[in-house]
């Protein structure tokens, strides 16, 4: 079993990589580099999405690699704020590709997080935080079929937000209807799956 001290080492290396990647953006103006950060609010999200949408026309590969790296960084080290990355994915890459990326990167990042904790922290976590582990396991079981609908709603919302020019647009009937429809489309399959699982469990018990 690896030492838990490897986790800060891996975190430092990943942070350095992400920093140098963002600083090595080709032909990025100095004032724009200050905007390039993890979004933590809708205002930040709008600024980053606007910058990357303008930038990706000539540097698509760099934007793609930067987004994937940032998303995996957040997921691997369990840093809060993945909802903003899903929104950003929809705003940059659109509904279809943003959704595929969100699902793939969230699954890959979660796998990396699991492997990191398994090889370097499992013993310590189970020893000192058994109640937290049981709570997380319970949450995972409860949300076994909920990740894709959640990702879809976030990406769809990001796609909608990227086309807004004012707060009035956000409150318009067209926008609200679009976001409401997306929520229904995303949530119905998960609801039906859970209902089917509940019926199976009841049939096994009877």
XYZ file of N, CA, C and O in Angstrom:
824
model
N 0.843 -1.196 0.000
C 0.000 0.000 0.000
C 0.879 1.246 0.000
O 1.842 1.336 0.769
N 0.583 2.199 -0.867
C 1.381 3.399 -0.977
C 1.146 4.344 0.190
O 0.144 4.280 0.885
N 2.113 5.210 0.426
C 1.991 6.191 1.493
C 1.002 7.279 1.109
O 0.927 7.695 -0.056
N 0.286 7.779 2.128
C -0.678 8.843 1.894
C 0.019 10.137 1.478
O -0.597 11.043 0.903
N 1.320 10.220 1.752
C 2.087 11.406 1.379
C 2.204 11.569 -0.130
O 2.563 12.653 -0.615
N 1.915 10.506 -0.877
C 1.953 10.616 -2.332
C 0.814 11.478 -2.876
O 0.912 12.024 -3.980
N -0.278 11.589 -2.132
C -1.431 12.372 -2.608
C -1.078 13.843 -2.806
O -1.365 14.408 -3.870
N -0.446 14.526 -1.816
C -0.051 15.915 -2.085
C 0.976 16.047 -3.199
O 1.014 17.074 -3.890
N 1.803 15.019 -3.385
C 2.770 15.047 -4.481
C 2.051 15.021 -5.829
O 2.333 15.817 -6.731
N 1.095 14.102 -5.948
C 0.314 14.001 -7.181
C -0.490 15.274 -7.409
O -0.575 15.788 -8.535
N -1.066 15.809 -6.334
C -1.832 17.051 -6.432
C -0.953 18.208 -6.904
O -1.364 19.009 -7.759
N 0.252 18.295 -6.373
C 1.174 19.366 -6.764
C 1.567 19.259 -8.227
O 1.612 20.264 -8.956
N 1.850 18.035 -8.678
C 2.229 17.829 -10.075
C 1.073 18.166 -11.011
O 1.272 18.802 -12.056
N -0.138 17.742 -10.639
C -1.312 18.026 -11.464
C -1.600 19.525 -11.507
O -1.962 20.075 -12.557
N -1.431 20.196 -10.368
C -1.649 21.638 -10.309
C -0.640 22.381 -11.173
O -0.991 23.322 -11.902
N 0.623 21.948 -11.110
C 1.669 22.574 -11.924
C 1.392 22.386 -13.411
O 1.546 23.317 -14.214
N 0.959 21.173 -13.773
C 0.634 20.897 -15.178
C -0.492 21.801 -15.667
O -0.404 22.408 -16.740
N -1.546 21.908 -14.860
C -2.702 22.714 -15.260
C -2.335 24.196 -15.346
O -2.790 24.906 -16.248
N -1.491 24.635 -14.433
C -1.070 26.037 -14.447
C -0.263 26.363 -15.704
O -0.541 27.346 -16.399
N 0.730 25.535 -15.994
C 1.568 25.789 -17.162
C 0.790 25.615 -18.464
O 1.061 26.291 -19.452
N -0.180 24.709 -18.453
C -1.017 24.540 -19.639
C -1.822 25.807 -19.914
O -1.895 26.280 -21.050
N -2.426 26.361 -18.854
C -3.220 27.574 -19.030
C -2.353 28.772 -19.400
O -2.775 29.660 -20.142
N -1.111 28.803 -18.900
C -0.213 29.914 -19.194
C 0.436 29.808 -20.580
O 0.977 30.784 -21.087
N 0.380 28.599 -21.158
C 1.009 28.393 -22.465
C 0.027 28.544 -23.617
O 0.317 28.146 -24.744
N -1.129 29.106 -23.331
C -2.132 29.309 -24.376
C -1.565 30.168 -25.499
O -1.058 31.264 -25.238
N -1.600 29.685 -26.740
C -1.044 30.450 -27.853
C -1.825 31.731 -28.111
O -3.046 31.725 -28.156
N -1.097 32.812 -28.245
C -1.638 34.131 -28.598
C -2.777 34.584 -27.688
O -3.750 35.180 -28.136
N -2.642 34.272 -26.381
C -3.641 34.728 -25.414
C -3.188 36.051 -24.821
O -2.068 36.163 -24.317
N -4.031 37.067 -24.874
C -3.683 38.380 -24.358
C -3.597 38.345 -22.835
O -4.243 37.547 -22.169
N -2.775 39.254 -22.302
C -2.539 39.267 -20.858
C -3.818 39.525 -20.070
O -4.065 38.901 -19.039
N -4.654 40.431 -20.555
C -5.896 40.724 -19.836
C -6.867 39.545 -19.867
O -7.674 39.352 -18.954
N -6.780 38.734 -20.936
C -7.644 37.557 -21.028
C -7.187 36.438 -20.106
O -8.001 35.621 -19.655
N -5.887 36.360 -19.834
C -5.361 35.294 -18.977
C -5.920 35.390 -17.560
O -6.011 34.386 -16.852
N -6.285 36.603 -17.131
C -6.872 36.766 -15.795
C -8.282 36.189 -15.714
O -8.764 35.860 -14.629
N -8.946 36.097 -16.860
C -10.294 35.542 -16.906
C -10.265 34.023 -16.862
O -11.207 33.376 -16.390
N -9.154 33.440 -17.319
C -9.044 31.993 -17.454
C -8.814 31.345 -16.097
O -7.682 31.193 -15.628
N -9.894 30.970 -15.427
C -9.828 30.337 -14.119
C -11.059 29.467 -13.932
O -12.000 29.506 -14.734
N -11.043 28.657 -12.864
C -12.211 27.835 -12.562
C -13.392 28.749 -12.240
O -13.298 29.577 -11.336
N -14.513 28.609 -12.947
C -15.680 29.440 -12.626
C -16.301 29.020 -11.308
O -16.478 27.837 -11.037
N -16.622 30.011 -10.482
C -17.256 29.729 -9.192
C -18.579 30.465 -9.050
O -19.202 30.423 -7.991
N -18.988 31.150 -10.115
C -20.266 31.854 -10.133
C -20.726 31.954 -11.582
O -19.959 31.687 -12.511
N -21.985 32.337 -11.771
C -22.504 32.489 -13.130
C -21.786 33.608 -13.881
O -21.617 33.546 -15.097
N -21.348 34.617 -13.143
C -20.599 35.711 -13.777
C -19.264 35.214 -14.306
O -18.874 35.519 -15.441
N -18.543 34.417 -13.478
C -17.288 33.831 -13.932
C -17.523 32.912 -15.123
O -16.749 32.909 -16.089
N -18.579 32.121 -15.020
C -18.900 31.182 -16.091
C -19.119 31.896 -17.412
O -18.609 31.477 -18.457
N -19.863 32.977 -17.384
C -20.153 33.741 -18.597
C -18.872 34.301 -19.217
O -18.681 34.235 -20.436
N -17.985 34.815 -18.372
C -16.729 35.386 -18.866
C -15.824 34.325 -19.480
O -15.263 34.518 -20.567
N -15.680 33.190 -18.784
C -14.816 32.117 -19.286
C -15.380 31.528 -20.573
O -14.649 31.269 -21.538
N -16.706 31.300 -20.596
C -17.338 30.731 -21.786
C -17.181 31.658 -22.984
O -16.897 31.207 -24.104
N -17.348 32.951 -22.763
C -17.207 33.927 -23.847
C -15.788 33.929 -24.388
O -15.563 33.956 -25.612
N -14.803 33.886 -23.487
C -13.404 33.885 -23.900
C -13.052 32.624 -24.685
O -12.460 32.695 -25.767
N -13.436 31.464 -24.152
C -13.071 30.196 -24.796
C -13.829 29.988 -26.106
O -13.294 29.381 -27.037
N -15.060 30.474 -26.196
C -15.799 30.374 -27.457
C -15.133 31.208 -28.547
O -15.059 30.793 -29.704
N -14.639 32.371 -28.167
C -13.930 33.226 -29.126
C -12.585 32.600 -29.496
O -12.163 32.659 -30.645
N -11.967 31.975 -28.517
C -10.620 31.443 -28.678
C -10.592 30.124 -29.438
O -9.624 29.823 -30.139
N -11.661 29.326 -29.320
C -11.628 27.973 -29.878
C -11.712 27.941 -31.397
O -11.366 26.925 -32.008
N -12.150 29.018 -32.036
C -12.243 29.035 -33.500
C -10.877 28.847 -34.145
O -10.761 28.243 -35.220
N -9.825 29.350 -33.493
C -8.474 29.209 -34.036
C -7.632 28.227 -33.239
O -6.585 27.778 -33.722
N -8.051 27.885 -32.050
C -7.256 26.993 -31.186
C -8.150 25.948 -30.520
O -8.172 25.812 -29.297
N -8.916 25.229 -31.333
C -9.889 24.281 -30.794
C -9.211 23.198 -29.962
O -9.688 22.851 -28.875
N -8.111 22.653 -30.455
C -7.444 21.554 -29.756
C -6.976 21.988 -28.367
O -7.119 21.235 -27.398
N -6.435 23.190 -28.281
C -5.967 23.676 -26.989
C -7.140 23.844 -26.016
O -7.048 23.457 -24.844
N -8.244 24.426 -26.481
C -9.422 24.610 -25.632
C -9.953 23.265 -25.159
O -10.327 23.097 -23.988
N -9.976 22.298 -26.059
C -10.456 20.955 -25.733
C -9.581 20.312 -24.653
O -10.083 19.780 -23.659
N -8.256 20.373 -24.844
C -7.332 19.775 -23.878
C -7.414 20.490 -22.537
O -7.411 19.856 -21.472
N -7.509 21.816 -22.560
C -7.584 22.590 -21.325
C -8.860 22.263 -20.549
O -8.822 22.066 -19.329
N -9.987 22.193 -21.251
C -11.252 21.868 -20.583
C -11.211 20.470 -19.977
O -11.595 20.277 -18.816
N -10.741 19.494 -20.751
C -10.667 18.110 -20.253
C -9.738 18.006 -19.049
O -10.047 17.329 -18.060
N -8.593 18.690 -19.124
C -7.628 18.646 -18.024
C -8.204 19.260 -16.765
O -8.051 18.722 -15.660
N -8.874 20.410 -16.919
C -9.463 21.088 -15.761
C -10.581 20.247 -15.140
O -10.703 20.156 -13.906
N -11.397 19.626 -15.981
C -12.509 18.803 -15.501
C -11.958 17.598 -14.725
O -12.428 17.288 -13.618
N -10.968 16.916 -15.299
C -10.385 15.748 -14.641
C -9.696 16.130 -13.336
O -9.724 15.370 -12.365
N -9.082 17.294 -13.319
C -8.435 17.791 -12.100
C -9.459 17.936 -10.974
O -9.235 17.479 -9.849
N -10.580 18.573 -11.272
C -11.628 18.751 -10.263
C -12.188 17.419 -9.780
O -12.378 17.205 -8.577
N -12.453 16.519 -10.708
C -13.056 15.242 -10.343
C -12.079 14.342 -9.593
O -12.448 13.687 -8.622
N -10.834 14.307 -10.036
C -9.842 13.422 -9.421
C -9.594 13.780 -7.967
O -9.470 12.899 -7.106
N -9.533 15.073 -7.682
C -9.238 15.512 -6.318
C -10.488 15.953 -5.561
O -10.395 16.607 -4.515
N -11.664 15.569 -6.106
C -12.950 15.812 -5.435
C -13.114 17.264 -5.010
O -13.531 17.570 -3.887
N -12.797 18.178 -5.921
C -12.927 19.607 -5.652
C -14.347 20.041 -6.020
O -14.800 19.791 -7.131
N -15.063 20.697 -5.112
C -16.440 21.128 -5.415
C -16.488 22.084 -6.611
O -15.534 22.808 -6.878
N -17.609 22.056 -7.315
C -17.799 22.980 -8.429
C -17.911 22.325 -9.784
O -17.830 22.999 -10.810
N -18.121 20.998 -9.806
C -18.227 20.310 -11.091
C -19.446 20.768 -11.883
O -19.464 20.668 -13.119
N -20.458 21.285 -11.182
C -21.650 21.778 -11.878
C -21.275 22.900 -12.845
O -21.811 22.974 -13.958
N -20.326 23.759 -12.449
C -19.909 24.843 -13.329
C -19.132 24.320 -14.533
O -19.189 24.906 -15.611
N -18.423 23.204 -14.348
C -17.704 22.611 -15.479
C -18.689 22.006 -16.475
O -18.480 22.073 -17.697
N -19.773 21.419 -15.965
C -20.810 20.901 -16.860
C -21.493 22.031 -17.628
O -21.754 21.926 -18.831
N -21.784 23.115 -16.915
C -22.369 24.283 -17.558
C -21.424 24.841 -18.619
O -21.851 25.210 -19.720
N -20.142 24.903 -18.270
C -19.144 25.422 -19.204
C -19.020 24.521 -20.422
O -18.869 25.004 -21.552
N -19.102 23.215 -20.211
C -19.043 22.277 -21.337
C -20.176 22.500 -22.315
O -19.972 22.470 -23.536
N -21.374 22.735 -21.787
C -22.507 23.012 -22.661
C -22.348 24.330 -23.387
O -22.689 24.450 -24.565
N -21.817 25.338 -22.679
C -21.643 26.658 -23.275
C -20.588 26.657 -24.379
O -20.706 27.376 -25.365
N -19.548 25.824 -24.226
C -18.447 25.808 -25.200
C -18.709 24.836 -26.344
O -18.552 25.180 -27.524
N -19.104 23.609 -26.004
C -19.172 22.545 -27.002
C -20.590 22.210 -27.467
O -20.764 21.360 -28.338
N -21.589 22.847 -26.863
C -22.952 22.585 -27.285
C -23.579 21.413 -26.556
O -22.946 20.715 -25.768
N -24.835 21.189 -26.844
C -25.643 20.194 -26.142
C -25.102 18.769 -26.323
O -24.894 18.048 -25.347
N -24.859 18.343 -27.561
C -24.502 16.953 -27.842
C -23.098 16.613 -27.351
O -22.902 15.714 -26.529
N -22.106 17.350 -27.849
C -20.723 17.052 -27.483
C -20.437 17.409 -26.025
O -19.635 16.734 -25.363
N -21.085 18.458 -25.527
C -20.914 18.814 -24.126
C -21.414 17.718 -23.202
O -20.784 17.411 -22.181
N -22.538 17.108 -23.556
C -23.099 16.023 -22.744
C -22.188 14.793 -22.756
O -21.925 14.185 -21.711
N -21.691 14.427 -23.948
C -20.791 13.279 -24.051
C -19.526 13.509 -23.227
O -19.062 12.632 -22.493
N -18.960 14.706 -23.351
C -17.753 15.044 -22.591
C -18.013 15.000 -21.094
O -17.203 14.472 -20.326
N -19.129 15.565 -20.659
C -19.451 15.597 -19.225
C -19.562 14.191 -18.657
O -19.035 13.905 -17.568
N -20.237 13.307 -19.368
C -20.391 11.921 -18.903
C -19.051 11.184 -18.868
O -18.713 10.515 -17.892
N -18.278 11.336 -19.952
C -16.994 10.642 -20.031
C -16.012 11.156 -18.989
O -15.361 10.379 -18.274
N -15.905 12.477 -18.868
C -14.929 13.062 -17.950
C -15.317 12.863 -16.494
O -14.449 12.645 -15.638
N -16.603 12.929 -16.184
C -17.025 12.704 -14.797
C -16.758 11.260 -14.382
O -16.307 11.008 -13.259
N -16.997 10.313 -15.295
C -16.723 8.903 -14.998
C -15.224 8.644 -14.881
O -14.768 7.945 -13.963
N -14.444 9.221 -15.792
C -12.992 9.039 -15.764
C -12.387 9.683 -14.528
O -11.524 9.095 -13.861
N -12.833 10.903 -14.215
C -12.324 11.583 -13.032
C -12.674 10.859 -11.748
O -11.849 10.767 -10.829
N -13.897 10.334 -11.676
C -14.304 9.569 -10.492
C -13.463 8.305 -10.345
O -13.110 7.898 -9.229
N -13.136 7.680 -11.485
C -12.279 6.485 -11.464
C -10.888 6.835 -10.954
O -10.308 6.102 -10.145
N -10.340 7.955 -11.427
C -9.022 8.403 -10.968
C -9.036 8.702 -9.476
O -8.094 8.365 -8.749
N -10.117 9.324 -9.005
C -10.264 9.620 -7.583
C -10.307 8.337 -6.762
O -9.676 8.230 -5.705
N -11.053 7.355 -7.272
C -11.156 6.060 -6.594
C -9.800 5.366 -6.524
O -9.397 4.844 -5.473
N -9.076 5.360 -7.655
C -7.775 4.695 -7.688
C -6.781 5.394 -6.768
O -5.984 4.736 -6.078
N -6.822 6.712 -6.739
C -5.921 7.479 -5.882
C -6.172 7.159 -4.408
O -5.236 6.936 -3.634
N -7.436 7.140 -4.038
C -7.775 6.857 -2.643
C -7.523 5.391 -2.295
O -7.122 5.077 -1.169
N -7.719 4.504 -3.262
C -7.521 3.074 -3.004
C -6.057 2.749 -2.728
O -5.735 2.005 -1.783
N -5.171 3.299 -3.525
C -3.756 2.954 -3.410
C -3.009 3.776 -2.368
O -1.991 3.339 -1.852
N -3.512 4.976 -2.040
C -2.747 5.838 -1.152
C -3.467 6.261 0.125
O -2.836 6.833 1.004
N -4.761 6.028 0.216
C -5.458 6.552 1.399
C -6.521 5.618 1.963
O -7.168 5.969 2.952
N -6.748 4.462 1.367
C -7.837 3.588 1.783
C -7.748 3.220 3.259
O -8.740 3.297 3.997
N -6.570 2.812 3.693
C -6.391 2.359 5.076
C -6.745 3.470 6.058
O -7.440 3.250 7.059
N -6.290 4.704 5.779
C -6.504 5.820 6.694
C -7.962 6.266 6.697
O -8.516 6.600 7.750
N -8.577 6.273 5.529
C -9.975 6.695 5.433
C -10.883 5.725 6.171
O -11.769 6.127 6.937
N -10.686 4.411 5.958
C -11.509 3.408 6.631
C -11.290 3.414 8.142
O -12.216 3.134 8.914
N -10.084 3.742 8.555
C -9.757 3.724 9.983
C -10.323 4.931 10.719
O -10.880 4.787 11.818
N -10.198 6.108 10.117
C -10.555 7.333 10.822
C -11.924 7.912 10.432
O -12.472 8.742 11.153
N -12.460 7.487 9.270
C -13.748 8.040 8.823
C -14.718 6.943 8.378
O -15.280 7.013 7.289
N -14.952 5.914 9.204
C -15.839 4.812 8.784
C -17.276 5.249 8.542
O -17.931 4.754 7.627
N -17.779 6.191 9.370
C -19.157 6.651 9.210
C -19.327 7.424 7.902
O -20.344 7.284 7.217
N -18.350 8.248 7.553
C -18.397 9.003 6.300
C -18.386 8.057 5.106
O -19.105 8.272 4.116
N -17.577 7.003 5.195
C -17.491 6.033 4.104
C -18.828 5.340 3.898
O -19.294 5.183 2.761
N -19.460 4.934 4.987
C -20.766 4.275 4.882
C -21.818 5.213 4.304
O -22.680 4.788 3.524
N -21.757 6.498 4.689
C -22.700 7.485 4.168
C -22.512 7.671 2.658
O -23.493 7.718 1.906
N -21.250 7.748 2.238
C -20.957 7.916 0.804
C -21.415 6.697 0.019
O -21.986 6.820 -1.074
N -21.181 5.511 0.561
C -21.614 4.282 -0.115
C -23.130 4.261 -0.281
O -23.648 3.851 -1.318
N -23.831 4.712 0.754
C -25.293 4.751 0.692
C -25.750 5.732 -0.378
O -26.681 5.459 -1.142
N -25.103 6.909 -0.438
C -25.446 7.914 -1.440
C -25.201 7.389 -2.848
O -25.979 7.657 -3.779
N -24.109 6.642 -3.024
C -23.798 6.073 -4.335
C -24.869 5.091 -4.776
O -25.300 5.083 -5.925
N -25.308 4.252 -3.845
C -26.355 3.282 -4.161
C -27.668 3.972 -4.506
O -28.384 3.557 -5.415
N -27.978 5.059 -3.779
C -29.227 5.784 -4.033
C -29.218 6.493 -5.377
O -30.268 6.683 -6.002
N -28.030 6.916 -5.830
C -27.926 7.686 -7.073
C -27.224 6.908 -8.170
O -26.574 7.492 -9.043
N -27.404 5.598 -8.126
C -26.729 4.732 -9.092
C -27.093 5.067 -10.533
O -26.281 4.896 -11.448
N -28.331 5.514 -10.785
C -28.778 5.794 -12.149
C -29.054 7.303 -12.342
O -29.837 7.672 -13.221
N -28.462 8.177 -11.531
C -28.831 9.597 -11.604
C -27.839 10.508 -12.272
O -28.112 11.695 -12.448
N -26.607 10.027 -12.600
C -25.539 10.916 -13.072
C -25.803 11.480 -14.453
O -25.625 12.681 -14.693
N -26.243 10.656 -15.396
C -26.447 11.134 -16.767
C -27.558 12.190 -16.855
O -27.375 13.210 -17.532
N -28.703 12.006 -16.200
C -29.714 13.075 -16.215
C -29.193 14.383 -15.631
O -29.470 15.461 -16.156
N -28.438 14.283 -14.553
C -27.865 15.476 -13.933
C -26.920 16.186 -14.902
O -26.968 17.408 -15.066
N -26.052 15.412 -15.551
C -25.126 15.992 -16.525
C -25.878 16.650 -17.681
O -25.497 17.729 -18.148
N -26.933 15.997 -18.134
C -27.687 16.531 -19.268
C -28.329 17.875 -18.912
O -28.301 18.818 -19.704
N -28.918 17.954 -17.724
C -29.557 19.196 -17.297
C -28.536 20.325 -17.220
O -28.777 21.447 -17.677
N -27.368 20.029 -16.643
C -26.321 21.047 -16.510
C -25.825 21.514 -17.873
O -25.666 22.716 -18.117
N -25.558 20.549 -18.766
C -25.053 20.893 -20.096
C -26.091 21.689 -20.875
O -25.768 22.687 -21.538
N -27.337 21.261 -20.802
C -28.412 21.969 -21.504
C -28.550 23.393 -20.963
O -28.744 24.352 -21.732
N -28.440 23.538 -19.652
C -28.509 24.863 -19.050
C -27.347 25.732 -19.512
O -27.520 26.918 -19.819
N -26.147 25.132 -19.581
C -24.983 25.863 -20.061
C -25.135 26.294 -21.503
O -24.751 27.407 -21.877
N -25.718 25.425 -22.324
C -25.970 25.764 -23.725
C -26.939 26.938 -23.829
O -26.753 27.852 -24.640
N -27.959 26.926 -22.995
C -28.940 28.016 -22.991
C -28.319 29.320 -22.499
O -28.512 30.377 -23.093
N -27.559 29.233 -21.407
C -26.956 30.428 -20.831
C -25.972 31.096 -21.782
O -25.822 32.317 -21.777
N -25.299 30.298 -22.605
C -24.292 30.855 -23.513
C -24.918 31.738 -24.587
O -24.236 32.566 -25.189
N -26.218 31.556 -24.829
C -26.889 32.336 -25.869
C -27.623 33.553 -25.320
O -28.217 34.320 -26.068
N -27.588 33.734 -23.993
C -28.299 34.855 -23.383
C -27.453 36.124 -23.427
O -26.237 36.078 -23.305
N -28.109 37.230 -23.584
C -27.419 38.517 -23.609
C -27.814 39.420 -22.449
O -27.172 40.426 -22.196
N -28.882 39.061 -21.735
C -29.326 39.872 -20.607
C -30.156 39.025 -19.654
O -30.550 37.894 -19.977
N -30.441 39.576 -18.481
C -31.271 38.874 -17.493
C -32.694 38.684 -18.011
O -33.346 37.695 -17.690
N -33.161 39.602 -18.829
C -34.505 39.475 -19.399
C -34.620 38.223 -20.263
O -35.671 37.563 -20.281
N -33.523 37.901 -20.969
C -33.514 36.681 -21.788
C -33.655 35.445 -20.909
O -34.309 34.469 -21.281
N -32.993 35.476 -19.751
C -33.051 34.335 -18.838
C -34.466 34.089 -18.338
O -34.883 32.955 -18.134
N -35.223 35.153 -18.143
C -36.574 35.042 -17.591
C -37.650 34.951 -18.670
O -38.828 34.952 -18.350
N -37.244 34.869 -19.922
C -38.219 34.808 -20.996
C -38.918 33.451 -21.005
O -38.376 32.439 -20.551
N -40.124 33.433 -21.544
C -40.915 32.196 -21.586
C -40.213 31.123 -22.416
O -40.240 29.937 -22.075
N -39.568 31.533 -23.508
C -38.880 30.576 -24.378
C -37.746 29.882 -23.647
O -37.579 28.654 -23.738
N -36.956 30.651 -22.919
C -35.828 30.073 -22.182
C -36.308 29.160 -21.069
O -35.793 28.047 -20.889
N -37.294 29.610 -20.308
C -37.823 28.798 -19.213
C -38.447 27.504 -19.722
O -38.298 26.434 -19.116
N -39.132 27.592 -20.860
C -39.737 26.397 -21.447
C -38.667 25.424 -21.918
O -38.787 24.205 -21.718
N -37.610 25.954 -22.526
C -36.518 25.112 -23.010
C -35.838 24.379 -21.865
O -35.592 23.171 -21.928
N -35.537 25.103 -20.773
C -34.874 24.490 -19.622
C -35.793 23.522 -18.896
O -35.356 22.478 -18.403
N -37.078 23.845 -18.820
C -38.028 22.936 -18.192
C -38.184 21.644 -18.963
O -38.245 20.555 -18.378
N -38.238 21.757 -20.292
C -38.335 20.563 -21.143
C -37.116 19.682 -20.981
O -37.219 18.451 -20.897
N -35.938 20.316 -20.937
C -34.699 19.554 -20.761
C -34.694 18.807 -19.436
O -34.264 17.643 -19.368
N -35.180 19.447 -18.382
C -35.223 18.805 -17.076
C -36.149 17.586 -17.084
O -35.821 16.530 -16.540
N -37.294 17.735 -17.731
C -38.257 16.622 -17.799
C -37.677 15.461 -18.604
O -37.746 14.295 -18.193
N -37.086 15.775 -19.754
C -36.497 14.745 -20.611
C -35.403 13.987 -19.877
O -35.255 12.772 -20.017
N -34.620 14.709 -19.073
C -33.509 14.079 -18.366
C -33.964 13.262 -17.161
O -33.405 12.207 -16.871
N -34.983 13.726 -16.456
C -35.376 13.092 -15.204
C -36.310 11.900 -15.384
O -36.305 10.986 -14.567
N -37.116 11.911 -16.437
C -38.091 10.835 -16.637
C -37.439 9.455 -16.741
O -37.888 8.510 -16.070
N -36.363 9.264 -17.560
C -35.744 7.932 -17.639
C -35.245 7.436 -16.287
O -35.433 6.266 -15.938
N -34.609 8.319 -15.492
C -34.118 7.917 -14.171
C -35.253 7.523 -13.253
O -35.141 6.563 -12.484
N -36.363 8.247 -13.342
C -37.533 7.936 -12.513
C -38.104 6.572 -12.873
O -38.437 5.769 -11.998
N -38.201 6.300 -14.175
C -38.745 5.017 -14.622
C -37.847 3.852 -14.217
O -38.331 2.781 -13.842
N -36.520 4.076 -14.293
C -35.572 3.027 -13.901
C -35.701 2.720 -12.417
O -35.709 1.556 -12.004
N -35.819 3.759 -11.596
C -35.960 3.556 -10.161
C -37.267 2.845 -9.824
O -37.310 1.984 -8.934
N -38.327 3.195 -10.522
C -39.611 2.535 -10.303
C -39.529 1.049 -10.631
O -40.050 0.206 -9.903
N -38.841 0.746 -11.730
C -38.686 -0.656 -12.126
C -37.861 -1.427 -11.102
O -38.163 -2.580 -10.774
N -36.803 -0.784 -10.565
C -35.987 -1.431 -9.547
C -36.778 -1.669 -8.267
O -36.629 -2.717 -7.622
N -37.615 -0.701 -7.893
C -38.440 -0.869 -6.699
C -39.419 -2.023 -6.853
O -39.645 -2.796 -5.916
N -39.984 -2.150 -8.059
C -40.909 -3.260 -8.307
C -40.190 -4.602 -8.216
O -40.735 -5.584 -7.707
N -38.974 -4.666 -8.727
C -38.188 -5.905 -8.665
C -37.889 -6.281 -7.217
O -37.977 -7.450 -6.836
N -37.516 -5.269 -6.412
C -37.211 -5.532 -5.004
C -38.450 -6.013 -4.256
O -38.367 -6.916 -3.414
N -39.618 -5.402 -4.573
C -40.862 -5.823 -3.918
C -41.246 -7.247 -4.326
O -41.729 -8.033 -3.505
N -41.012 -7.576 -5.610
C -41.337 -8.920 -6.071
C -40.431 -9.977 -5.437
O -40.853 -11.106 -5.175
N -39.187 -9.605 -5.152
C -38.257 -10.545 -4.495
C -38.657 -10.763 -3.052
O -38.493 -11.858 -2.493
N -39.155 -9.704 -2.413
C -39.542 -9.790 -1.009
C -40.843 -10.570 -0.826
O -41.061 -11.190 0.228
N -41.725 -10.548 -1.844
C -43.028 -11.215 -1.703
C -42.923 -12.707 -2.014
O -41.959 -13.198 -2.524
